[in-house]
Short mmCIF file of C-alpha atoms and ligand atoms in Angstrom, two decimals:
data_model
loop_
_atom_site.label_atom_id
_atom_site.label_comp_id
_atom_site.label_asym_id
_atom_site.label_seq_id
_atom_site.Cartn_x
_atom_site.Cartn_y
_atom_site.Cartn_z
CA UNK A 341 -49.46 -42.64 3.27
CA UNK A 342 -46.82 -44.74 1.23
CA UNK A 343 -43.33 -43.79 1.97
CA UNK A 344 -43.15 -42.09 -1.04
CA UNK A 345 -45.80 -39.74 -0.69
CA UNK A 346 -44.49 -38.72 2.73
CA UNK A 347 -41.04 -38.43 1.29
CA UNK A 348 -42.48 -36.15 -1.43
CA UNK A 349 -44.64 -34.37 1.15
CA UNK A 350 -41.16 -33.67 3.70
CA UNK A 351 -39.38 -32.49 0.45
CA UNK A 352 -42.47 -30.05 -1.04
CA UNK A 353 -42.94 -28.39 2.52
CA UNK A 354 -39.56 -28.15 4.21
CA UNK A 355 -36.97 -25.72 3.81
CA UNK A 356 -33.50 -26.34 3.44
CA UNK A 357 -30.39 -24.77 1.89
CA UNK A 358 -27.82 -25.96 -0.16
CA UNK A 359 -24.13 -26.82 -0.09
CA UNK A 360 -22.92 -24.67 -3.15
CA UNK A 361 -20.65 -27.29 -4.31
CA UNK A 362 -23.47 -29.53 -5.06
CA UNK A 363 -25.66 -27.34 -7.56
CA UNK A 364 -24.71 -28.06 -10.87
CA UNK A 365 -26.04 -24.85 -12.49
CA UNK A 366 -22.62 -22.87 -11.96
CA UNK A 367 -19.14 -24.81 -13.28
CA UNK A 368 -16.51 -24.92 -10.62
CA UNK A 369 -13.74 -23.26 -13.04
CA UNK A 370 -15.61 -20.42 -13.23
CA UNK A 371 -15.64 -20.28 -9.43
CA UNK A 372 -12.49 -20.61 -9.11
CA UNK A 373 -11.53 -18.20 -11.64
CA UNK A 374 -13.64 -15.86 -9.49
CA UNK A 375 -11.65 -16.57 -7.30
CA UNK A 376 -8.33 -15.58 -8.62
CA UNK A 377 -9.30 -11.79 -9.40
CA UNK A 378 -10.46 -11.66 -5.98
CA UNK A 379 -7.34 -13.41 -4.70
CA UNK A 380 -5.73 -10.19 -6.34
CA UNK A 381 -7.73 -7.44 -5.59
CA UNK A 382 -7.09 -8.86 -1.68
CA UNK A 383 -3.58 -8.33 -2.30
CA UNK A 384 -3.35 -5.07 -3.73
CA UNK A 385 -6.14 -3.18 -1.76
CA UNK A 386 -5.22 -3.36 2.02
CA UNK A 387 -6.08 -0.23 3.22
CA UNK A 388 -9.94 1.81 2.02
CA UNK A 389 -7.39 4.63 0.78
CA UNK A 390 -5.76 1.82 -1.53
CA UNK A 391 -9.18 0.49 -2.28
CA UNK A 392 -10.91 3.49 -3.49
CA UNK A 393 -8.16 4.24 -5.75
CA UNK A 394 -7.73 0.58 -7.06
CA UNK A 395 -11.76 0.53 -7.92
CA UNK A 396 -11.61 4.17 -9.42
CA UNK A 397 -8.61 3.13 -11.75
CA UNK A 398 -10.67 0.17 -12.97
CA UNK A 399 -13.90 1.81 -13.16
CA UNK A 400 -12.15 4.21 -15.45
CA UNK A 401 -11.54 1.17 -17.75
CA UNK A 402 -14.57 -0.55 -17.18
CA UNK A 403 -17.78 1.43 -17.46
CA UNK A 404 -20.61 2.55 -19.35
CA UNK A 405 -20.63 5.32 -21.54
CA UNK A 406 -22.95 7.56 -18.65
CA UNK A 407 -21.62 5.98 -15.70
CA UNK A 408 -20.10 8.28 -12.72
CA UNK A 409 -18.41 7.90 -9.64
CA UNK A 410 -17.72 10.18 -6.59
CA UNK A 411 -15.18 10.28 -4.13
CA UNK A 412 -15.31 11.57 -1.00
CA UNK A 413 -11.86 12.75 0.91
CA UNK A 414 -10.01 9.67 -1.05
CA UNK A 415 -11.82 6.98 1.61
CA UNK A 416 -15.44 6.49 -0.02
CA UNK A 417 -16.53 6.15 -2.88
CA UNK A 418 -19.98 5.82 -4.96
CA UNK A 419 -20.25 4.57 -8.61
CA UNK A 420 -23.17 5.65 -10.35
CA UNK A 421 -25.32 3.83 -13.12
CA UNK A 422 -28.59 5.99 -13.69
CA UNK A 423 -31.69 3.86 -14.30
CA UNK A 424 -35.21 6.00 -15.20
CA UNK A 425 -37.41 5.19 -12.54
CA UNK A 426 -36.87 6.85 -8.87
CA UNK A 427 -35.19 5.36 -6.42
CA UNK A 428 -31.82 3.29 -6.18
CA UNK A 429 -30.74 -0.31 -5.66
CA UNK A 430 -27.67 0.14 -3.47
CA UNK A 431 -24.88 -2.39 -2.70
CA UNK A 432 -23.06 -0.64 0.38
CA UNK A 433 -19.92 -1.94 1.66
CA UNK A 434 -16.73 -1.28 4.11
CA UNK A 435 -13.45 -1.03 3.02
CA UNK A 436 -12.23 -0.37 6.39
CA UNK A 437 -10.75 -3.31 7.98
CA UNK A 438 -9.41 -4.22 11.50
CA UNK A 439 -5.85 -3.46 12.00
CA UNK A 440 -3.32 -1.80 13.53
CA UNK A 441 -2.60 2.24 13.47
CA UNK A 442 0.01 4.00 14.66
CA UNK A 443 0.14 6.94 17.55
CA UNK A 444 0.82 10.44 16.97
CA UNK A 445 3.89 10.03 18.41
CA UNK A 446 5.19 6.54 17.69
CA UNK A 447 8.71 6.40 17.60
CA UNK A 448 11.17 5.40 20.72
CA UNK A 449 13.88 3.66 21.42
CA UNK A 450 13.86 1.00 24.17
CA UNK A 451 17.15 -1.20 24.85
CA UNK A 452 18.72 -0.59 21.76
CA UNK A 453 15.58 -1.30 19.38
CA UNK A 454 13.60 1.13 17.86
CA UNK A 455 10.08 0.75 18.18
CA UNK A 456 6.50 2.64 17.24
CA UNK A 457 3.50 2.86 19.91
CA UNK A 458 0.77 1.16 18.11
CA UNK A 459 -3.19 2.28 18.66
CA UNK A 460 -5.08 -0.84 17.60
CA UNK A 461 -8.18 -0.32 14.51
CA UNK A 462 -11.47 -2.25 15.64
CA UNK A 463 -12.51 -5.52 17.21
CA UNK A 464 -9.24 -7.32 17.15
CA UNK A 465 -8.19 -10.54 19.25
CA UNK A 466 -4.49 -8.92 20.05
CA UNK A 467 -2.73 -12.25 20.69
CA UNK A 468 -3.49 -13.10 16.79
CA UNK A 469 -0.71 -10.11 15.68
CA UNK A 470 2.45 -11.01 17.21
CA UNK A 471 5.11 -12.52 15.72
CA UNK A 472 3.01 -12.57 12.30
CA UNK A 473 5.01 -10.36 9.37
CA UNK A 474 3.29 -6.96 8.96
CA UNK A 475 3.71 -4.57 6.48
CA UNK A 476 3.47 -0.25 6.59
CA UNK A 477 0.51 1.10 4.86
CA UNK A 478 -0.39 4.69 4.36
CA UNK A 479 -0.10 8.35 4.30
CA UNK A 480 1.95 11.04 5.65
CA UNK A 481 1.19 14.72 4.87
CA UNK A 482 3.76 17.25 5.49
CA UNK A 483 3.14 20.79 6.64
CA UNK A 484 2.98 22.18 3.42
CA UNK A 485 0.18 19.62 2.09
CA UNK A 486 2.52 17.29 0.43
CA UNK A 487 1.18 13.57 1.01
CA UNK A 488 3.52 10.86 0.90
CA UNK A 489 2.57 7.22 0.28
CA UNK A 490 4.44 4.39 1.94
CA UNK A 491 3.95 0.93 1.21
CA UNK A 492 6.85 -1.39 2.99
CA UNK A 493 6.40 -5.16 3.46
CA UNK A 494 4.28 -6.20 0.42
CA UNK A 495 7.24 -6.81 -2.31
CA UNK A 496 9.38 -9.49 -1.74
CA UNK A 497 12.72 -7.56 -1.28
CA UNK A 498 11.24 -5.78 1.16
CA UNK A 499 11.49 -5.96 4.85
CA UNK A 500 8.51 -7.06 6.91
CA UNK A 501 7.93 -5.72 10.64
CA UNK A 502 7.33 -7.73 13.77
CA UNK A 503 5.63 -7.15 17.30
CA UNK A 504 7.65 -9.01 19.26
CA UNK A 505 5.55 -11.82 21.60
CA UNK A 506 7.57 -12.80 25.23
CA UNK A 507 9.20 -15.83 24.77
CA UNK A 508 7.19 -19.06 26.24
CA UNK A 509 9.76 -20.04 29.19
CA UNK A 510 9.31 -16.74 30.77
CA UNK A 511 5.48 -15.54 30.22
CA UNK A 512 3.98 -17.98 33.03
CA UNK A 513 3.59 -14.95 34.94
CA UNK A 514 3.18 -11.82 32.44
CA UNK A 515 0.92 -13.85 30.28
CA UNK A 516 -0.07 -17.44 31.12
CA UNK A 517 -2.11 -17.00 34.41
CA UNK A 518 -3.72 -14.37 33.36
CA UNK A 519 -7.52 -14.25 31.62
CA UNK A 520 -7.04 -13.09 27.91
CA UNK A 521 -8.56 -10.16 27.91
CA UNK A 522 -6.02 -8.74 30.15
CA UNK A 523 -3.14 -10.91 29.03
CA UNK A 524 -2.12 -8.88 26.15
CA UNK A 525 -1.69 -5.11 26.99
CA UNK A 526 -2.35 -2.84 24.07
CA UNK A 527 0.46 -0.67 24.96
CA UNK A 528 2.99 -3.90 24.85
CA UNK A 529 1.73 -4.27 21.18
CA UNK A 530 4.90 -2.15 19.64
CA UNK A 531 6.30 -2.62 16.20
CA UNK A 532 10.31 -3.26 16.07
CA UNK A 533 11.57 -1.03 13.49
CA UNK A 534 15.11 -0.79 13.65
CA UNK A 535 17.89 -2.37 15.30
CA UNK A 536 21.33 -0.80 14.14
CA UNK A 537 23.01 2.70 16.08
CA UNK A 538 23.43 5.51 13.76
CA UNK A 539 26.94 5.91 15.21
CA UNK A 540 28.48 4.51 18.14
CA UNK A 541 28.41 5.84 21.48
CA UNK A 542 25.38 8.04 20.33
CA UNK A 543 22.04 8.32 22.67
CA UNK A 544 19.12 7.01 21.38
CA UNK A 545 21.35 6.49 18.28
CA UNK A 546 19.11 3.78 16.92
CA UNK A 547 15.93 5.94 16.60
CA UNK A 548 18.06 8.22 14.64
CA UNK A 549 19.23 5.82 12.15
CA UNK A 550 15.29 5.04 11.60
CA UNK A 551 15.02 9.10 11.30
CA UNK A 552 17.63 9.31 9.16
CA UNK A 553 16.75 6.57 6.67
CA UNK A 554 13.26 7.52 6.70
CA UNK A 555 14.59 11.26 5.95
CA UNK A 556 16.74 9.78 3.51
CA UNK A 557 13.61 7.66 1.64
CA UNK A 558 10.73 10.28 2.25
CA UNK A 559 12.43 13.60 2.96
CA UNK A 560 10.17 13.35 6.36
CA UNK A 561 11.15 14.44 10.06
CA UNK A 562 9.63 13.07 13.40
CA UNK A 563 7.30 15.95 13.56
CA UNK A 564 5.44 14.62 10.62
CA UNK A 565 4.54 11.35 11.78
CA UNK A 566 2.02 13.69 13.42
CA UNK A 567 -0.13 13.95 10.51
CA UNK A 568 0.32 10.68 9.28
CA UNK A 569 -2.20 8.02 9.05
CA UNK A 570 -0.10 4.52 8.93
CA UNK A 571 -1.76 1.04 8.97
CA UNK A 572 -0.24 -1.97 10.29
CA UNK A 573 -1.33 -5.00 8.32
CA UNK A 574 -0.73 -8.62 7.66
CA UNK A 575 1.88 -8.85 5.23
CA UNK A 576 0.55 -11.98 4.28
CA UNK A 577 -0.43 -12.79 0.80
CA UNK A 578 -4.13 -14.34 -0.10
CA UNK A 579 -3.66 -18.19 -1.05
CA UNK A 580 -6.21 -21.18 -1.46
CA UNK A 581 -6.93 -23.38 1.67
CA UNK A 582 -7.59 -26.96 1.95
CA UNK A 583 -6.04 -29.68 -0.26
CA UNK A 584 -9.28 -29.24 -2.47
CA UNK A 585 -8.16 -25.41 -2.46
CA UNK A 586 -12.03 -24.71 -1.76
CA UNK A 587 -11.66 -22.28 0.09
CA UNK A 588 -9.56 -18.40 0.54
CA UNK A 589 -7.39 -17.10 3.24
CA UNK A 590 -6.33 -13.76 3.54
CA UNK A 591 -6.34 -10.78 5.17
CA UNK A 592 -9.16 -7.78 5.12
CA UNK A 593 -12.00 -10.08 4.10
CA UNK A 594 -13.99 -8.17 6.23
CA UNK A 595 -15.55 -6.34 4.05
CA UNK A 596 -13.40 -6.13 1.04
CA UNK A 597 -15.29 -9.35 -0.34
CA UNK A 598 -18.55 -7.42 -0.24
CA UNK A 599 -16.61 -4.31 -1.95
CA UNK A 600 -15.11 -6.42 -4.56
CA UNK A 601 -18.76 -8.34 -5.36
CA UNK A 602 -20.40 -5.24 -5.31
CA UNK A 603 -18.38 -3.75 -8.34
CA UNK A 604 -18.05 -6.97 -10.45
CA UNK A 605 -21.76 -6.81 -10.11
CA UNK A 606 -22.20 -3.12 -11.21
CA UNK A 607 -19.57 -3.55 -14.31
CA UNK A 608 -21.32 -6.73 -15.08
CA UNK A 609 -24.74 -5.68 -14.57
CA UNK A 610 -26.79 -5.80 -18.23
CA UNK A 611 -29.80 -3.69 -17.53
CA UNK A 612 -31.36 -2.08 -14.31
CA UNK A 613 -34.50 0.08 -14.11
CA UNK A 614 -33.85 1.85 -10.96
CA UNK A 615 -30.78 4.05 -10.64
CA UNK A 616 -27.84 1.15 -9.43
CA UNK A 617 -25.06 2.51 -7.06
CA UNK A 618 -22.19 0.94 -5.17
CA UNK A 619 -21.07 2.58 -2.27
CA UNK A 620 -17.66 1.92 -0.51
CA UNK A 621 -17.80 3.33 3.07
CA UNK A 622 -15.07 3.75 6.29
CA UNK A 623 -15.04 3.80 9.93
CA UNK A 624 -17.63 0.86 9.84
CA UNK A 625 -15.30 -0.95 12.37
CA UNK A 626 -15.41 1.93 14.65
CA UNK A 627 -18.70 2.67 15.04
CA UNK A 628 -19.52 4.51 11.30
CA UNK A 629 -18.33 7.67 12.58
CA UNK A 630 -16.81 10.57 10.76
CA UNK A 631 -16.78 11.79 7.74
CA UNK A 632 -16.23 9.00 5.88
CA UNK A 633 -18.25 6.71 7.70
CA UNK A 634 -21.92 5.73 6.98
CA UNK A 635 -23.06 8.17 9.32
CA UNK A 636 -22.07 11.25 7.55
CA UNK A 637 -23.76 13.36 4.96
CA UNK A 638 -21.53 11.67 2.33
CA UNK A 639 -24.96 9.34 0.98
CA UNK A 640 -27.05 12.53 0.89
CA UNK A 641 -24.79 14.22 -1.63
CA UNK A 642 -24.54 11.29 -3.47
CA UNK A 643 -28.22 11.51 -3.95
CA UNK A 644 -28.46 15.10 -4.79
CA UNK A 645 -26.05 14.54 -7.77
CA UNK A 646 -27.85 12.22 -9.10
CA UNK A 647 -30.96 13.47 -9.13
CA UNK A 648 -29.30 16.85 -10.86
CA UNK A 649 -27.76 14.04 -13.49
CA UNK A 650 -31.11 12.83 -13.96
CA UNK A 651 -32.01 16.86 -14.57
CA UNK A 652 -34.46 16.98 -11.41
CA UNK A 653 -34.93 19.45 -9.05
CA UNK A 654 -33.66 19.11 -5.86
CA UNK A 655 -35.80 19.92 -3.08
CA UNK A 656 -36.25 18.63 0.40
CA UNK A 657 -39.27 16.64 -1.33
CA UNK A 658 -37.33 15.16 -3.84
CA UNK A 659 -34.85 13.81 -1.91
CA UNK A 660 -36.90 12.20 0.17
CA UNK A 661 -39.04 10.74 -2.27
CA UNK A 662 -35.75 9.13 -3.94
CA UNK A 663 -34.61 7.33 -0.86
CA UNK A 664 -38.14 6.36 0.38
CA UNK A 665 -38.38 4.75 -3.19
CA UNK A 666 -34.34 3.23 -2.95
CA UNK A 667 -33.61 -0.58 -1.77
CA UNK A 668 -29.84 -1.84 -0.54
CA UNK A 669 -28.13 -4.34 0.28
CA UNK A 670 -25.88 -3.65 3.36
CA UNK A 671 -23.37 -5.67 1.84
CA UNK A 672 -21.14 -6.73 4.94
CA UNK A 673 -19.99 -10.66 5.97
CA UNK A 674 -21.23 -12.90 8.69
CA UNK A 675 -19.82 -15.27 11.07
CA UNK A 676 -20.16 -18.97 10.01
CA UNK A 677 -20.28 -21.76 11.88
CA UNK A 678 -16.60 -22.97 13.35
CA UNK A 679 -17.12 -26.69 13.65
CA UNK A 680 -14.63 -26.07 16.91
CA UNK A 681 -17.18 -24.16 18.40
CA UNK A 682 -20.59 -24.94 17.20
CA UNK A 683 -22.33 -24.04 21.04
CA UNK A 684 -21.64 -20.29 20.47
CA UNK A 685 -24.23 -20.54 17.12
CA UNK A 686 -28.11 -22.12 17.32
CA UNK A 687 -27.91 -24.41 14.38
CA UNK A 688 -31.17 -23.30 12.65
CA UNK A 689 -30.09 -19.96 12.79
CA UNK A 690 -26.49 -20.04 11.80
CA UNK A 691 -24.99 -19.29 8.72
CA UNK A 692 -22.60 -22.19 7.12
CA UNK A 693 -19.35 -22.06 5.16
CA UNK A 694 -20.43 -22.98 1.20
CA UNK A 695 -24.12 -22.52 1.81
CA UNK A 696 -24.78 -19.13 -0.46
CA UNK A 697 -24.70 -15.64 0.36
CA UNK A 698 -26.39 -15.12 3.82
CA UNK A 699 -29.29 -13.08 4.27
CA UNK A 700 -29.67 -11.56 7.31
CA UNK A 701 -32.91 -9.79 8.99
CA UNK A 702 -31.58 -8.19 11.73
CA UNK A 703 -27.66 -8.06 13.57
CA UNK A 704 -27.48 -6.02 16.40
CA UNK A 705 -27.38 -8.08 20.08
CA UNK A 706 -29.57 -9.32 22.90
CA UNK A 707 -33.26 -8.16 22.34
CA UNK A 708 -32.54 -7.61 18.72
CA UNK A 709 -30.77 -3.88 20.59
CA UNK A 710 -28.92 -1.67 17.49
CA UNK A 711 -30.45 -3.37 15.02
CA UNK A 712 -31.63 -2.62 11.24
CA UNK A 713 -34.85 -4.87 11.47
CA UNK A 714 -35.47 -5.12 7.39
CA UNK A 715 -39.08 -5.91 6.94
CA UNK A 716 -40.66 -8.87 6.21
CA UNK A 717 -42.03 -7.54 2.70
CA UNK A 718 -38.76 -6.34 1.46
CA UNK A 719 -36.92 -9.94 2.77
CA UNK A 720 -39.80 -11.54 0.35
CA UNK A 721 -38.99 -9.77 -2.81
CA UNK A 722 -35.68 -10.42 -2.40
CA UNK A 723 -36.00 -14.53 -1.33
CA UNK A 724 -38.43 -14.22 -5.21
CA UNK A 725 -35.66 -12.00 -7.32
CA UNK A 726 -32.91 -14.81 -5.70
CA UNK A 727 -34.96 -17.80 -6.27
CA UNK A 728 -35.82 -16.80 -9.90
CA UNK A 729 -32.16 -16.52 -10.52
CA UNK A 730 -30.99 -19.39 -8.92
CA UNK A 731 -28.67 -17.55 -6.08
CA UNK A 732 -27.52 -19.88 -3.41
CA UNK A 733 -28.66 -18.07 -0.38
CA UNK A 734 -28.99 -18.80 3.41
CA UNK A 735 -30.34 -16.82 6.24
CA UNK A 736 -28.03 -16.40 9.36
CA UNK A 737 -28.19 -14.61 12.48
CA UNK A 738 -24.91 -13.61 14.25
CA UNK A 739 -24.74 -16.29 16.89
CA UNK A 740 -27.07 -17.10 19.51
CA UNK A 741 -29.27 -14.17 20.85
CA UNK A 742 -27.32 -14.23 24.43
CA UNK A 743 -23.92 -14.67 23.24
CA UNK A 744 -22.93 -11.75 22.00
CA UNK A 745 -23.59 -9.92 18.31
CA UNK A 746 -22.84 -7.21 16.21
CA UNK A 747 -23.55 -4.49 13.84
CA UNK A 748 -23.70 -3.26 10.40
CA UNK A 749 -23.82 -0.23 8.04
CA UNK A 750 -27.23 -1.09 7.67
CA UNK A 751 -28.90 0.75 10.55
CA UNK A 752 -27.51 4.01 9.53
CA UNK A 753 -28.85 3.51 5.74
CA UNK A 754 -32.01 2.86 6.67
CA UNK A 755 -32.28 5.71 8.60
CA UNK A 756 -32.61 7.58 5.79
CA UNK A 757 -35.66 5.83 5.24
CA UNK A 758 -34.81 3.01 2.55
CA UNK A 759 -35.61 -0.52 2.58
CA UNK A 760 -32.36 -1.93 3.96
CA UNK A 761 -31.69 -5.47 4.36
CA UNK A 762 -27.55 -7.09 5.77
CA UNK A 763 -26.48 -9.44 2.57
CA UNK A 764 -23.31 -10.86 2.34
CA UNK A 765 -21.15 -14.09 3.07
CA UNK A 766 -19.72 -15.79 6.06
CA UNK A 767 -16.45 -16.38 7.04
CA UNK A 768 -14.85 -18.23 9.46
CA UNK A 769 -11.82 -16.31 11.65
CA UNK A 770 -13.69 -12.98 10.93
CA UNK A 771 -11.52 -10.65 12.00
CA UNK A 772 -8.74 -12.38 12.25
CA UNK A 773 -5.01 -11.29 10.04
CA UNK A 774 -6.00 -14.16 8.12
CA UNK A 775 -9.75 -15.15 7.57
CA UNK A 776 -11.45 -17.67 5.53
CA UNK A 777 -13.81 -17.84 2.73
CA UNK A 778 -15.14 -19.97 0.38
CA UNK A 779 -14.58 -19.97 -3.21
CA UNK A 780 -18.38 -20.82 -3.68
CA UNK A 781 -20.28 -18.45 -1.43
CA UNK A 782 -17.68 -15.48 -3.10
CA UNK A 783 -18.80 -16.23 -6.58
CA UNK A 784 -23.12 -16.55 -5.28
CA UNK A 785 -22.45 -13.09 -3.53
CA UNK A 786 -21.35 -11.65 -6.61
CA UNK A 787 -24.52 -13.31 -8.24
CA UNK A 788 -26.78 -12.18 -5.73
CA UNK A 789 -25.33 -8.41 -5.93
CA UNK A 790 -25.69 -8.41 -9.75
CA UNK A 791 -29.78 -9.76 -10.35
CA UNK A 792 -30.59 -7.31 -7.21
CA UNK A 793 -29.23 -4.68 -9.98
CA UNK A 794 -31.02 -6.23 -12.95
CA UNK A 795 -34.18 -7.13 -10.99
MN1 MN B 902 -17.94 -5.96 8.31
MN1 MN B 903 -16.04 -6.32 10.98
#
């Protein structure tokens, strides 16, 4: 065979995947304008309760004359596009992030500085959050129902807050020496507060001046704090990476990227046969528990609307008939390749920075243990509708099969017997304050989200 041939051969049997940069089918300033409304949706949403509300505001603005949305306890939510035959095509994503919550009880006082006990969100590396500025996200509901919203550390006259790390010249012993894991105690991860008495010679008088100005702000007392749910996060804002600004740091990428794809997709979405849905969910960093994780009953009642929209009868039958007929994307991210750390991936198997949205069979850990195993027949239809339409895609497992793993949203889902499949991008510093993504794989998720909707 002449050189040629076997060149032509190599190139007509072989599969490979693409650097995104290099297609020429998609124009960079449209990436990167992507890019920007992502940059601010990042900003804005850091919490799911500040998500849901953010996407229900906009979907108020931005959709179709039959379109409907549900919300479930302010955390969830679904948006609705009815389509005539049965079934769905579901994009279902987490806008729960790792972080760091308050206790119950968080306020003390401790050598003059005024501190609150932190209970950390998820599968965070704890020496990553100290000494970074962190802003006060949340709720807190008084007695009488009354919910207050604080936001403190985003706008740039406010204050930030700081858990303090143990200065270098004296953490040889309390830190150094020891392995990692145990180096940084969860109950050493406290926020400073406040630093100025309420009046002199008072006990404890610098936990009252927090009271009092928080009394004075909020009209709250200690008690309350009870009932609160606050969220410690990065008060870092999203900016571009890299002098070729490529790719996106930020905070909360983890899943938010999938969230925000999901309903560019929907609004932008021309036609779709099947009923389309996107579905925000909580908890998924915790294990999906609750009810406002993707194990609850929250999907189900989803469902039974609607099939009453669609004037159907609801019945155990029809239910099931719907979701045995329904296909989704667990829309969630993937770890890519660190070029620091290459050993912990096997390179045929990894997912890549810039390479497309990553498809990915199965997560889970060891022998293939917790995982959504999406069949081989539903992976095909999806490889044709993402050819067809020219989506950058790659397939990725979660490192290498001994090394550790993961899950997903998307064993729960299929459990309700659809045809489930994990589709999302990868990041790099996944789960980090501030991860990183690129500007290319964003804008082929977003792609890939909206001809699964049209297909
Ligand atoms: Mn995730
Ligand atoms: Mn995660």
């Amino acid at each position: 065979m002449t050189k040629k041939k076997t060149e032509e051969l190599k190139k007509k049997l072989s599969y490979e995947n693409k650097n995104g940069w290099n297609l020429t089918h998609t124009s960079k300033q449209k990436v990167f304008d992507f890019a920007e409304n992502y940059k601010e949706f990042l900003s804005e949403n850091k919490t799911e309760r500040e998500t849901v509300e953010s996407v229900l505001k906009e979907f108020k603005t931005r959709k179709k004359k039959q379109d409907f949305f549900i919300v479930n306890r302010g955390k969830n939510i679904a948006l609705v596009r009815l389509g005539k035959e049965n079934g769905m095509k579901l994009v279902a994503s987490h806008i729960d992030a790792p972080r760091i919550d308050i206790k119950q009880n968080p306020l003390f006082e401790e050598t003059e500085i005024a501190l609150f006990h932190t209970h950390y969100y998820g599968g965070i590396k704890k020496y990553q959050w100290f000494n970074i500025p962190l802003a006060v996200h949340g709720v807190i509901v008084k007695e009488n129902g009354e919910k207050i919203d604080i936001k403190v550390g985003e706008d740039d006259n406010d204050p930030i807050f700081v858990i303090p790390d143990l200065l270098p010249h004296l953490s040889h012993k309390a830190v150094d020496e020891k392995k990692v894991k145990e180096a940084f105690d969860a109950e050493k991860m406290n926020l400073i507060v406040g630093s100025m008495p309420f009046e002199k010679d008072e006990k404890e008088a610098v936990k009252l001046q927090v009271l009092s100005i928080l009394n004075e702000k909020y009209g709250i007392t200690e008690e309350d704090f009870i009932s609160a749910e606050l969220e410690i996060v990065p008060a870092i804002k999203p900016k571009d990476a890299g002098f070729d600004r490529g790719l996106i740091a930020a905070y909360g990428q983890d899943d938010r990227i999938c969230a925000f794809c999901s309903k560019e997709a929907f609004f932008d979405a021309k036609k779709n046969s099947k009923t389309v849905v996107v579905l925000m969910i909580d908890k998924e960093e915790i294990g999906s528990d609750g009810n406002t994780g993707a194990k609850s009953r929250f999907l189900m009642d989803v469902v039974i609307e609607i099939l009453k929209a669609k004037k159907e009868e609801v019945t155990l039958e029809s239910v099931g008939n719907f979701f045995r007929e329904s296909e989704v994307l667990s829309a969630d991210v993937n770890g890519a390749v660190n070029p620091m750390y290459k050993e912990v991936h096997e390179k045929d198997n990894a997912s890549y920075i810039n390479h497309g949205v990553v498809m990915t069979k199965f997560t889970g850990h060891g022998g293939k243990y917790m995982a959504n195993d999406a069949p081989a027949e539903f992976v095909a239809k999806l490889r044709k509708i993402f050819n067809d339409a020219k989506v950058n895609w790659q397939t990725g497992e979660l490192g290498k099969v001994d090394e550790g793993g993961g899950g997903t949203i998307a064993k729960y889902l299929a459990a309700w017997n659809m045809e489930v499949i994990d589709c999302g991008p990868a990041l790099l510093s996944m789960h980090s304050p501030y991860e990183l993504s690129s500007k290319t794989d964003l804008y082929e998720t977003y792609k890939a989200y909206k001809v699964f909707f049209e297909a």
